[in-house]
Structures are given as structure tokens and as C-alpha cells.
Amino acid sequence: MFASLAQQKKYTRVFHEFYDEKPLHFGFLFGFGSSNFNLSTQTELPSGTYLYSPRNFGFQIGGLANYALSPHWEVKSGVNIALYDRQLSLDAGGGVPEVLTRESTWLEIPALIKYRSIRRKNHRVYMTGGLKFGIEANVKKKSSALTTNIADLSLEYGFGLEQFFQFFKFTPEIRFSHGLVNMYSAPGRLGTPWYTNVNNLKTHTVGLIINFE
């Protein structure tokens, strides 16, 4: 009987068992998701007219640094390069919607606090939250380009799973980002009078981020 029970126990190798004894760790990340604007207008739109921001693809890549304050608390930061394609679309009904697009590259610096659970062999879960500063480094010029401000500050939060392997730590994470800064900038040209009715644009992003350390 005892021999049978012993045979049923499965041995699990623990990788990087002394990982937490070193407080500072470096790595890299890449992520993708969808991004758009949350918006409001100065006046109500005519009946049958809809102004909205569709969700579009976003991508980011960068380096990261984690510093452990205690067994459960960690500070997380880094420098990321992100690509966003954000739009505003006006649908007056019956025709092709008029679209303004802001396709640009951003330099982003997050400052996050991370709370992680007790490690169970080769994995543990965590929650994270904080702020992210971003500045637009390049915008693709188009005749229908959307005019916005070039600096943003966002509230970030999310959750993830740390999985330890033999040569690295793999960490998938779901992260939500809500812009705190009004990105609206009055257009410098004529031709889009409906855009002047907008008074508030704030970024919103939902992404899957893959971290490697």
C-alpha cells in the first residue's frame, strides 16, 4: 500500500529556487492589444449622427527592471516603444463614415507597484498598478491625420502569472490603461468642423504583455 502511494507522487523540479534572494532583475517584454479614445463633445450631436472611436491594434516592445522591496512587494519600471493607431469616426447615417486617424510611435515609461503571491513550486500570481508616462516620438502624416497632444499620463493596472522555466521566467500579463490627460488639440486646418465639437479625448488600452526575465 505504501509503495503504491509513493509511486503516485510526481516529482516536480523547482527552477531558480533562489530567485528571490536577488532583489534586482532585468528583462524584456513585448505586447499587443487594442487602443482607442474615450471622448465627449461640447454639444449634443444631431439625431442619427454618431461620433465614436473604434478599437485598433497596438503593439509595444521594451526593456524592464524589477526591484523587490519584500517577499511580496516589488517595484517595476522600464522603457517601452509602442505603436498605436487611434481613430475618430463620424457616422452621419447612410454614407461612408468620415475618419480621422492618429498613427504614431510612443516612448513610454511605466512606474508600477506589484504584489505577488507565495510561490508554489514554479509559479505564482500577482497584481500590479501604477502610472505610465508617454510622449509621442513620431506620427505618420496623412491628409486625414487626427490632431492631438503629444504627451500622456495613464493609470495602469492588471494581473499576471509568473512561470519559472530552466533558463528564464515567463510572465504573461493582462493590463488595462486609462488616460488621465485630455489629449484633445484643436485642428490647425479647416475641413473637419465636427472635430471642433470634441472637448475631451482620453486614451484607453487593453493589452496582453509577455515578460521575459
Coordinates of C-alpha atoms in Angstrom, one line a residue:
M1 CA 0.0 0.0 0.0
F2 CA 2.7 2.5 1.0
A3 CA 4.7 1.6 -2.1
S4 CA 1.7 2.3 -4.2
L5 CA 1.2 5.7 -2.7
A6 CA 4.9 6.6 -3.2
Q7 CA 4.6 5.7 -6.9
Q8 CA 1.7 8.1 -7.3
K9 CA 3.7 11.1 -6.1
K10 CA 5.1 13.0 -9.1
Y11 CA 8.4 14.8 -8.7
T12 CA 8.5 18.4 -9.8
R13 CA 11.8 20.1 -10.4
V14 CA 11.9 23.6 -8.9
F15 CA 13.7 26.1 -11.2
H16 CA 15.6 29.1 -9.9
E17 CA 14.7 28.3 -6.3
F18 CA 16.9 31.1 -5.1
Y19 CA 15.5 33.7 -7.5
D20 CA 14.0 35.9 -4.7
E21 CA 17.3 36.2 -2.9
K22 CA 18.5 38.7 -5.6
P23 CA 16.4 41.9 -5.4
L24 CA 17.1 43.3 -8.8
H25 CA 16.2 41.6 -12.1
F26 CA 16.2 42.8 -15.7
G27 CA 14.3 41.5 -18.8
F28 CA 12.4 42.5 -21.8
L29 CA 8.8 42.5 -23.0
F30 CA 6.5 42.6 -26.0
G31 CA 2.8 43.1 -26.0
F32 CA -0.2 43.7 -28.2
G33 CA -3.8 44.7 -27.7
S34 CA -6.4 47.3 -28.7
S35 CA -6.5 51.0 -28.1
N36 CA -8.9 53.8 -28.7
F37 CA -10.2 57.1 -27.3
N38 CA -12.8 57.8 -24.7
L39 CA -14.5 61.0 -25.8
S40 CA -17.1 63.7 -25.0
T41 CA -18.4 66.6 -27.0
Q42 CA -19.4 70.2 -26.2
T43 CA -22.9 69.9 -27.6
E44 CA -25.2 67.0 -28.5
L45 CA -24.9 65.6 -31.9
P46 CA -27.8 65.7 -34.4
S47 CA -30.2 62.8 -34.3
G48 CA -28.9 59.8 -36.3
T49 CA -25.2 61.1 -36.1
Y50 CA -22.7 59.0 -34.2
L51 CA -19.2 60.0 -33.2
Y52 CA -17.1 57.2 -31.8
S53 CA -13.5 55.8 -31.5
P54 CA -13.2 52.3 -32.9
R55 CA -10.7 49.9 -31.3
N56 CA -7.5 49.4 -33.3
F57 CA -4.3 47.3 -33.0
G58 CA -1.5 48.4 -30.7
F59 CA 2.0 46.9 -30.2
Q60 CA 4.8 47.5 -27.8
I61 CA 8.3 46.2 -27.1
G62 CA 10.9 47.3 -24.5
G63 CA 13.1 46.6 -21.5
L64 CA 12.1 46.2 -17.9
A65 CA 13.6 46.3 -14.4
N66 CA 12.1 44.8 -11.2
Y67 CA 13.3 45.6 -7.7
A68 CA 11.9 43.5 -4.8
L69 CA 11.1 45.5 -1.7
S70 CA 9.9 42.4 0.3
P71 CA 8.9 38.9 -0.5
H72 CA 5.5 40.1 -1.7
W73 CA 6.1 43.7 -2.9
E74 CA 8.1 44.8 -6.0
V75 CA 8.7 48.0 -8.0
K76 CA 8.5 47.6 -11.7
S77 CA 9.7 50.0 -14.4
G78 CA 11.4 50.2 -17.8
V79 CA 11.3 51.9 -21.2
N80 CA 8.9 50.8 -24.0
I81 CA 8.4 51.7 -27.6
A82 CA 4.7 51.4 -28.6
L83 CA 2.8 51.8 -31.9
Y84 CA -0.8 52.9 -31.8
D85 CA -3.3 53.5 -34.5
R86 CA -6.2 55.5 -32.9
Q87 CA -9.1 56.9 -34.8
L88 CA -12.2 59.0 -34.5
S89 CA -15.1 58.2 -36.8
L90 CA -18.2 60.3 -37.6
D91 CA -21.2 58.4 -39.0
A92 CA -23.9 60.7 -40.2
G93 CA -26.0 57.8 -41.4
G94 CA -26.5 56.5 -44.9
G95 CA -23.0 57.2 -46.1
V96 CA -19.3 56.3 -45.6
P97 CA -18.1 57.4 -42.1
E98 CA -15.6 60.2 -42.1
V99 CA -12.5 59.0 -40.3
L100 CA -9.6 60.9 -38.6
T101 CA -6.5 58.8 -37.8
R102 CA -3.5 59.2 -35.5
E103 CA -0.9 56.6 -36.3
S104 CA 2.1 57.2 -34.1
T105 CA 5.1 55.8 -32.2
W106 CA 5.3 56.5 -28.4
L107 CA 8.1 56.3 -25.9
E108 CA 6.6 55.1 -22.6
I109 CA 7.9 54.8 -19.1
P110 CA 5.8 52.9 -16.5
A111 CA 6.2 53.1 -12.8
L112 CA 4.3 50.2 -11.2
I113 CA 3.9 48.5 -7.8
K114 CA 3.5 44.8 -7.9
Y115 CA 2.0 42.5 -5.3
R116 CA 2.9 38.8 -5.8
S117 CA 1.6 35.7 -4.0
I118 CA 3.6 33.0 -2.3
R119 CA 5.5 30.9 -4.8
R120 CA 4.1 27.4 -5.5
K121 CA 7.0 25.4 -6.9
N122 CA 7.4 27.0 -10.4
H123 CA 4.6 29.6 -10.5
R124 CA 2.8 32.4 -8.6
V125 CA 0.2 35.0 -9.5
Y126 CA 0.4 38.8 -9.0
M127 CA -1.5 42.1 -9.3
T128 CA 0.1 45.3 -10.4
G129 CA -0.9 49.0 -10.7
G130 CA 0.6 52.5 -11.1
L131 CA 1.2 55.2 -13.6
K132 CA 2.7 55.4 -17.1
F133 CA 4.1 58.5 -18.8
G134 CA 4.2 58.6 -22.6
I135 CA 5.5 61.0 -25.1
E136 CA 4.9 60.8 -28.9
A137 CA 8.1 60.3 -30.8
N138 CA 6.8 60.1 -34.3
V139 CA 3.5 60.5 -36.1
K140 CA 2.7 59.3 -39.6
K141 CA 1.5 62.3 -41.6
K142 CA -1.7 61.8 -43.5
S143 CA -4.2 64.2 -45.1
S144 CA -6.8 62.8 -42.6
A145 CA -4.4 62.9 -39.6
L146 CA -6.1 63.5 -36.2
T147 CA -4.5 66.3 -34.2
T148 CA -3.8 65.5 -30.5
N149 CA -1.4 66.4 -27.8
I150 CA 1.9 64.6 -27.7
A151 CA 2.2 63.7 -24.0
D152 CA 0.0 61.4 -21.9
L153 CA -0.2 60.1 -18.4
S154 CA -2.1 56.9 -17.8
L155 CA -3.4 54.9 -14.9
E156 CA -2.3 51.3 -15.3
Y157 CA -3.4 48.1 -13.6
G158 CA -3.5 44.4 -14.3
F159 CA -2.7 40.9 -13.2
G160 CA -0.5 38.1 -14.4
L161 CA 1.2 34.8 -13.8
E162 CA 4.9 34.1 -13.2
Q163 CA 6.1 30.8 -14.6
F164 CA 9.7 29.7 -13.9
F165 CA 11.5 27.6 -16.5
Q166 CA 15.0 26.2 -16.6
F167 CA 16.6 29.2 -18.3
F168 CA 14.1 32.1 -17.8
K169 CA 11.0 33.4 -16.1
F170 CA 7.9 33.7 -18.4
T171 CA 5.3 36.1 -17.3
P172 CA 2.1 36.7 -19.3
E173 CA 0.0 39.7 -18.1
I174 CA -3.3 41.4 -18.8
R175 CA -3.1 45.1 -18.4
F176 CA -5.6 48.0 -18.6
S177 CA -4.6 51.6 -19.2
H178 CA -6.8 54.7 -18.7
G179 CA -5.5 58.1 -19.8
L180 CA -5.7 60.9 -17.3
V181 CA -4.8 63.7 -19.6
N182 CA -7.1 65.4 -22.1
M183 CA -5.4 64.7 -25.5
Y184 CA -7.7 67.0 -27.5
S185 CA -6.0 69.6 -29.6
A186 CA -7.9 71.9 -31.9
P187 CA -7.2 71.2 -35.6
G188 CA -4.9 73.6 -37.4
R189 CA -6.8 73.3 -40.7
L190 CA -10.3 73.6 -42.0
G191 CA -12.3 70.7 -43.3
T192 CA -13.2 68.8 -40.1
P193 CA -15.7 71.2 -38.4
W194 CA -17.2 68.4 -36.4
Y195 CA -13.9 67.7 -34.6
T196 CA -14.1 71.2 -33.1
N197 CA -17.2 70.0 -31.2
V198 CA -15.0 67.5 -29.3
N199 CA -13.8 68.8 -25.9
N200 CA -12.3 65.7 -24.3
L201 CA -10.2 62.8 -25.6
K202 CA -8.6 60.3 -23.3
T203 CA -6.7 57.2 -24.3
H204 CA -7.8 53.7 -23.4
T205 CA -5.8 50.5 -24.0
V206 CA -6.3 46.8 -23.1
G207 CA -3.3 44.6 -23.8
L208 CA -1.6 41.3 -23.3
I209 CA 2.0 41.8 -22.3
I210 CA 4.6 39.0 -22.3
N211 CA 7.6 39.5 -20.0
F212 CA 10.8 37.5 -20.0
E213 CA 13.5 37.7 -17.3

